[in-house]
Short mmCIF file of C-alpha atoms in Angstrom, two decimals:
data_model
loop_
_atom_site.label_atom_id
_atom_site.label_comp_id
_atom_site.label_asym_id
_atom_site.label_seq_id
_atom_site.Cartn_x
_atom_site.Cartn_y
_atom_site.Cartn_z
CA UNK A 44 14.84 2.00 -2.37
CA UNK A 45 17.09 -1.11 -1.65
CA UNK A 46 20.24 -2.25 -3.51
CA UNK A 47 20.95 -6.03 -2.25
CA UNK A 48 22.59 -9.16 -4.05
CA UNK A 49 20.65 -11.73 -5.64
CA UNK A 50 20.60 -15.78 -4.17
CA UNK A 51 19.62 -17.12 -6.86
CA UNK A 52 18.61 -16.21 -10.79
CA UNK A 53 16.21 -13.75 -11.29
CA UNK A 54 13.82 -13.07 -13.85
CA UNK A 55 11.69 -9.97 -14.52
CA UNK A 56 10.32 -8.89 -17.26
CA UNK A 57 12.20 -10.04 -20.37
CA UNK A 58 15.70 -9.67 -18.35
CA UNK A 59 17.65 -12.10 -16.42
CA UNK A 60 19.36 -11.42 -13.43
CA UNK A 61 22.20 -14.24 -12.66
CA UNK A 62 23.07 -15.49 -9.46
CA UNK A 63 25.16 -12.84 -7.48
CA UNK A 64 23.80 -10.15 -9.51
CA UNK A 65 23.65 -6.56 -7.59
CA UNK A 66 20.51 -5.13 -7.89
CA UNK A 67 18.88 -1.53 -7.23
CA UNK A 68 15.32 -1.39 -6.94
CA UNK A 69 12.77 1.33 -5.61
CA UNK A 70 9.36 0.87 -4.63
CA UNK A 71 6.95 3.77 -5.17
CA UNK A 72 3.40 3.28 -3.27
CA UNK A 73 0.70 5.94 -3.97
CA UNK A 74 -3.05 5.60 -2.23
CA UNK A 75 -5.34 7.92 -3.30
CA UNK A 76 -8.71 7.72 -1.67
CA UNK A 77 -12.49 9.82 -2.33
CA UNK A 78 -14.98 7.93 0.61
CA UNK A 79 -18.71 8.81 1.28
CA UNK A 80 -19.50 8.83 4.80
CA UNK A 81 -23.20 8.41 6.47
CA UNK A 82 -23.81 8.78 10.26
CA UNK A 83 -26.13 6.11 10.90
CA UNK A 84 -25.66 6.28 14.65
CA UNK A 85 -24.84 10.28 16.45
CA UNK A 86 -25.26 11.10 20.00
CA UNK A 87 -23.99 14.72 21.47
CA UNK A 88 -20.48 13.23 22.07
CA UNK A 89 -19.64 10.58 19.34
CA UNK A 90 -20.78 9.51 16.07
CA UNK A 91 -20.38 6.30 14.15
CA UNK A 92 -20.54 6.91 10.47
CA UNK A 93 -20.45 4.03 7.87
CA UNK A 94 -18.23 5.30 4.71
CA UNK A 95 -18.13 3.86 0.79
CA UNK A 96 -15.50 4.72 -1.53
CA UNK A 97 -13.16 3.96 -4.00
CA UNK A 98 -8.79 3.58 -3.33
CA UNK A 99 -6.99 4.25 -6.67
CA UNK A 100 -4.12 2.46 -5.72
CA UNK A 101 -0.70 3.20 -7.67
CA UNK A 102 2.44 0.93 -7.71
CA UNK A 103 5.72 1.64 -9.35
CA UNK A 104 9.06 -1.13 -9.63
CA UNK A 105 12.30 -0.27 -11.30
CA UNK A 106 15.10 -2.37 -11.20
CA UNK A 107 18.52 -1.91 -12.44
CA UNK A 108 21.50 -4.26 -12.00
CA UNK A 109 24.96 -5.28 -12.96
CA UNK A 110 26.81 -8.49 -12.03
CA UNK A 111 29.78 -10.47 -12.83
CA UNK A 112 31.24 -13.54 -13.69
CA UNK A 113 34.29 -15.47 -13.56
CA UNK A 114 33.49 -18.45 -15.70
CA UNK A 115 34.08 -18.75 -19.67
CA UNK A 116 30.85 -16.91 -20.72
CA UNK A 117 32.82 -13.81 -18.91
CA UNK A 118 33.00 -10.56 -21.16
CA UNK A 119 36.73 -9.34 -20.95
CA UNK A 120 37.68 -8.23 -17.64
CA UNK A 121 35.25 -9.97 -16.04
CA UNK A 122 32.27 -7.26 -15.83
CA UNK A 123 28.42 -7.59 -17.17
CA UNK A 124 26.26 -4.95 -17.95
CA UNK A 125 22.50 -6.09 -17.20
CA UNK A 126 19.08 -4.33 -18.01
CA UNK A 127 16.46 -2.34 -16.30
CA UNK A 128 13.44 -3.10 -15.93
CA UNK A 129 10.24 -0.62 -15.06
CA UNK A 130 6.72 -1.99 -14.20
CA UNK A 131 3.65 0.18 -13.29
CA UNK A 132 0.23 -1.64 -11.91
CA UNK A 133 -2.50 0.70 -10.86
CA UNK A 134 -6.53 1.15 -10.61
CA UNK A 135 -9.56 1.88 -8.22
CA UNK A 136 -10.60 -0.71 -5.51
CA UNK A 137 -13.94 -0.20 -3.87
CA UNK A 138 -13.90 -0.06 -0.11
CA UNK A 139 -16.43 -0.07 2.77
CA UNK A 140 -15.74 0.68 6.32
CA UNK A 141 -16.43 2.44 9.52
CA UNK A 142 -15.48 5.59 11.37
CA UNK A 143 -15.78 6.31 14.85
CA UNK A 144 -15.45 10.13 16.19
CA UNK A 145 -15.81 11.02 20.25
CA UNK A 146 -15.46 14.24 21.91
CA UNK A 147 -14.02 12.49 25.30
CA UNK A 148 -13.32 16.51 26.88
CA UNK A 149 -14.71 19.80 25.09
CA UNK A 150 -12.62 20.57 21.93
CA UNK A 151 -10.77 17.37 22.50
CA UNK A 152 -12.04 14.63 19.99
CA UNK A 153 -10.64 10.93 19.50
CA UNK A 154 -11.04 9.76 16.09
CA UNK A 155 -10.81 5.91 14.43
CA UNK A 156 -11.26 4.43 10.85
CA UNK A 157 -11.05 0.72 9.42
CA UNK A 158 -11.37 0.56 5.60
CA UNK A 159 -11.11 -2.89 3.96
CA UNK A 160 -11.51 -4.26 0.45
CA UNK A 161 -10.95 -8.11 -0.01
CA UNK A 162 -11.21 -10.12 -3.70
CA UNK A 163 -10.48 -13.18 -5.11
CA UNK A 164 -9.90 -12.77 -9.48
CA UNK A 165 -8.88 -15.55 -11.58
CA UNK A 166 -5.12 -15.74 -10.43
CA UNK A 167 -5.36 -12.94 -8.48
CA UNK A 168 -6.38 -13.09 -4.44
CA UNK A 169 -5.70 -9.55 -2.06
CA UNK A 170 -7.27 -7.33 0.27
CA UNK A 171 -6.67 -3.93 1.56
CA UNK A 172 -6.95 -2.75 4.78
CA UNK A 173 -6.41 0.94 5.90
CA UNK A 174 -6.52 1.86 9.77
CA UNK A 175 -6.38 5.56 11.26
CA UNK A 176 -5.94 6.51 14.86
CA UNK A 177 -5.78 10.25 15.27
CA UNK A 178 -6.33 13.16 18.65
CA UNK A 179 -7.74 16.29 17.10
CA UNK A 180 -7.71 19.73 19.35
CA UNK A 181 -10.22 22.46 17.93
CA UNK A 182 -9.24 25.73 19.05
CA UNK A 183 -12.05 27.18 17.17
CA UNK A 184 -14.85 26.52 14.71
CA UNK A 185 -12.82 26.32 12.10
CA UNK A 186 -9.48 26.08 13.00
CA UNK A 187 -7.54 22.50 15.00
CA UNK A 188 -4.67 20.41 15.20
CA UNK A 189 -4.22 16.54 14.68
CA UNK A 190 -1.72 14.28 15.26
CA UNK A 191 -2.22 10.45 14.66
CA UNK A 192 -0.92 7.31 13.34
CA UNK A 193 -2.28 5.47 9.49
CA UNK A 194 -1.41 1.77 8.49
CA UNK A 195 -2.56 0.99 5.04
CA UNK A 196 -1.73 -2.67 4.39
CA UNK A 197 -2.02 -4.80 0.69
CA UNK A 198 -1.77 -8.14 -0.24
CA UNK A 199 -2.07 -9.62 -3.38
CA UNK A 200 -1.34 -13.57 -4.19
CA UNK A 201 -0.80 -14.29 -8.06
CA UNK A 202 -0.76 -18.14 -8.72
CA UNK A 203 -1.53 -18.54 -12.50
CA UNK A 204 -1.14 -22.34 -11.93
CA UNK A 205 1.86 -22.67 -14.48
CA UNK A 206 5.49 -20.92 -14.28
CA UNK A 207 4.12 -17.49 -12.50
CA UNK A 208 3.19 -17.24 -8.84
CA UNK A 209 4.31 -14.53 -6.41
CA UNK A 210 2.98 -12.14 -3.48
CA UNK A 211 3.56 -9.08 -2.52
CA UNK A 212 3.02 -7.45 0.82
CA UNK A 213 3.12 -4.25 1.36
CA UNK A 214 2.28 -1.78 3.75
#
């Protein structure tokens, strides 16, 4: 969520957002991920499986703003009301990878994953990359704590080679 003050005109959508416009928008991100895994290298200590899979990726934009004016196309007093604007983009992205698991001390395990998905559609040119660090502690066969650190990163580049180009980043 970020309310800020636009630079310059903005359009989305079918509304226009004029210079010094303020502006609330929120960002919703949703990853939702079902892999296949396949050990093609184990020892007693480690493993490193190869995993397949599909990330259906969700991504939510609202933005709502008002601004105001103080030339002759001013409503009395001087205030504007302007629209809101929703937009939803979402679907699956295939994804290959690898994941790394090593029991460095009994119970103790060390565990690492790199997924990444890269493609290039007409306009359209992104990638996806999804990293996991994490310690694990089994204190049984069935029972452990984790604790570790996830960076999912996308890109996407839209250059339609006419009035429309953009990027977003997000991670």
């Amino acid at each position: 969520d970020r309310d800020w003050t636009t630079d310059r005109e903005v359009t989305i959508g079918d509304s226009v957002f004029p210079l010094n416009a303020t502006l609330s928008t929120e960002n919703k991100f949703t990853v939702t991920e079902v892999a296949y895994e396949y050990a093609f290298l184990r020892k007693p200590t480690w493993e490193l499986p190869g995993t397949g899979g599909i990330h259906w990726i969700k991504f939510s934009f609202h933005l709502s703003g008002r601004g105001s004016c103080t030339g002759g196309d001013c409503e009395p007093g001087g205030g504007v009301s302007f629209r809101s604007e929703n937009h939803e983009a979402n679907g699956p992205l295939p994804v290959l990878g690898l994941h790394g698991m090593w029991e460095f001390i009994p119970t103790w395990y060390l565990d690492g994953q790199m997924q990444f998905f890269k493609a290039k559609i007409d306009k359209f040119d992104g990638s996806v990359v999804d990293t996991r660090l994490s310690a694990t502690k089994m204190f049984g066969r069935n029972c452990g704590g984790r604790a570790g650190w996830n960076r999912c990163v996308t890109r996407v580049d839209v250059d339609d080679g006419g009035d429309f180009s953009g990027s977003l980043h997000w991670g």
